[in-house]
CSV table of C-alpha atoms in Angstrom, one decimal:
chain,number,residue,atom,x,y,z
A,43,PRO,CA,-35.3,1.1,9.1
A,44,THR,CA,-34.5,3.3,12.0
A,45,GLU,CA,-36.4,1.0,14.4
A,46,ILE,CA,-33.4,-1.4,14.1
A,47,GLY,CA,-31.8,0.5,17.0
A,48,ALA,CA,-34.5,-0.7,19.3
A,49,TRP,CA,-33.2,-4.3,19.1
A,50,GLY,CA,-30.9,-3.6,21.9
A,51,SER,CA,-28.9,-6.7,22.2
A,52,ILE,CA,-28.1,-9.1,19.3
A,53,GLU,CA,-25.1,-11.4,18.9
A,54,SER,CA,-25.0,-11.5,15.2
A,55,PHE,CA,-26.4,-9.3,12.4
A,56,SER,CA,-26.1,-11.0,9.0
A,57,ALA,CA,-27.5,-9.2,6.0
A,58,TYR,CA,-25.1,-10.0,3.1
A,59,ASN,CA,-25.5,-10.8,-0.5
A,60,ILE,CA,-29.1,-9.6,-0.5
A,61,ALA,CA,-29.0,-6.3,-2.6
A,62,LEU,CA,-29.5,-4.2,0.5
A,63,ASN,CA,-29.4,-0.5,-0.4
A,64,GLY,CA,-29.3,2.9,1.3
A,65,SER,CA,-27.0,3.8,4.1
A,66,LEU,CA,-26.4,2.2,7.5
A,67,PRO,CA,-28.7,3.9,10.0
A,68,THR,CA,-27.0,5.7,13.0
A,69,GLN,CA,-29.4,3.8,15.3
A,70,ILE,CA,-27.4,0.6,15.0
A,71,GLY,CA,-25.0,2.3,17.4
A,72,ALA,CA,-27.6,1.8,20.1
A,73,TRP,CA,-27.1,-2.0,20.1
A,74,THR,CA,-25.6,-2.9,23.5
A,75,LEU,CA,-24.3,-6.3,22.5
A,76,ILE,CA,-23.1,-7.3,19.0
A,77,TYR,CA,-20.3,-9.7,18.2
A,78,ASN,CA,-20.6,-10.2,14.5
A,79,PHE,CA,-21.8,-7.6,11.9
A,80,TYR,CA,-21.9,-8.8,8.3
A,81,VAL,CA,-23.3,-6.5,5.5
A,82,TYR,CA,-20.9,-7.3,2.7
A,83,ASN,CA,-21.7,-7.6,-1.0
A,84,ASN,CA,-24.7,-5.2,-1.0
A,85,ALA,CA,-25.6,-1.9,-2.6
A,86,LEU,CA,-25.1,0.1,0.6
A,87,SER,CA,-23.5,3.5,0.5
A,88,GLY,CA,-22.6,6.4,2.6
A,89,THR,CA,-20.3,6.6,5.6
A,90,LEU,CA,-19.9,4.3,8.6
A,91,PRO,CA,-21.9,5.9,11.5
A,92,THR,CA,-19.7,7.2,14.3
A,93,GLU,CA,-22.2,5.7,16.7
A,94,ILE,CA,-20.9,2.1,16.1
A,95,GLY,CA,-17.9,3.1,18.2
A,96,ALA,CA,-20.1,2.3,21.2
A,97,TRP,CA,-20.3,-1.4,20.4
A,98,GLY,CA,-17.3,-2.2,22.5
A,99,SER,CA,-16.7,-5.9,22.2
A,100,ILE,CA,-17.4,-6.7,18.6
A,101,GLU,CA,-15.4,-9.6,17.3
A,102,SER,CA,-16.0,-9.5,13.5
A,103,PHE,CA,-16.9,-6.6,11.3
A,104,SER,CA,-17.4,-7.2,7.6
A,105,ALA,CA,-18.5,-4.3,5.4
A,106,TYR,CA,-16.7,-4.9,2.1
A,107,ASN,CA,-18.0,-4.5,-1.5
A,108,ILE,CA,-20.7,-2.0,-0.5
A,109,ALA,CA,-19.6,1.4,-1.7
A,110,LEU,CA,-18.8,3.0,1.6
A,111,ASN,CA,-17.2,6.4,1.4
A,112,GLY,CA,-15.6,9.0,3.6
A,113,SER,CA,-13.1,8.0,6.3
A,114,LEU,CA,-13.2,5.4,9.1
A,115,PRO,CA,-14.7,6.9,12.2
A,116,THR,CA,-12.1,7.4,15.0
A,117,GLN,CA,-14.7,6.0,17.5
A,118,ILE,CA,-14.1,2.5,16.3
A,119,GLY,CA,-10.8,2.7,18.2
A,120,ALA,CA,-12.9,2.1,21.4
A,121,TRP,CA,-13.6,-1.5,20.3
A,122,THR,CA,-12.0,-3.8,22.7
A,123,LEU,CA,-12.4,-7.3,21.2
A,124,ILE,CA,-11.9,-7.1,17.4
A,125,TYR,CA,-10.5,-10.1,15.5
A,126,ASN,CA,-11.7,-9.5,12.0
A,127,PHE,CA,-12.2,-6.1,10.3
A,128,TYR,CA,-12.9,-6.1,6.6
A,129,VAL,CA,-13.7,-2.9,4.7
A,130,TYR,CA,-12.0,-3.5,1.4
A,131,ASN,CA,-13.4,-2.7,-2.1
A,132,ASN,CA,-15.1,0.5,-0.9
A,133,ALA,CA,-14.5,4.2,-1.7
A,134,LEU,CA,-13.0,5.0,1.7
A,135,SER,CA,-10.6,7.9,1.9
A,136,GLY,CA,-8.2,9.4,4.4
A,137,THR,CA,-5.8,7.7,6.8
A,138,LEU,CA,-6.4,5.0,9.3
A,139,PRO,CA,-7.4,6.4,12.7
A,140,THR,CA,-4.6,6.2,15.2
A,141,GLU,CA,-7.1,5.1,17.8
A,142,ILE,CA,-7.3,1.6,16.2
A,143,GLY,CA,-3.7,1.1,17.3
A,144,ALA,CA,-5.1,-0.2,20.6
A,145,TRP,CA,-6.7,-3.2,18.9
């Protein structure tokens, strides 16, 4: 639901292995504090919202086995504290954004 963006500050979002479907709402980009984001092994589809680039200090991002498509948004290059980034087994295309070279 779009109301998810109103959560503001959460440390960990875990919604994996639960048959979640649809696409990731752009409103999740409004979260001001998020360290762990886990949505793997679901029926999600669509592209990664560019708005997630505003997260800044995310440590772990796991969005694999969920049928993502399109390319990785260049905005994720703004993340400053990323240790784990898993997006395998998706239908992503294009090249890696050069902006992630700063990780």
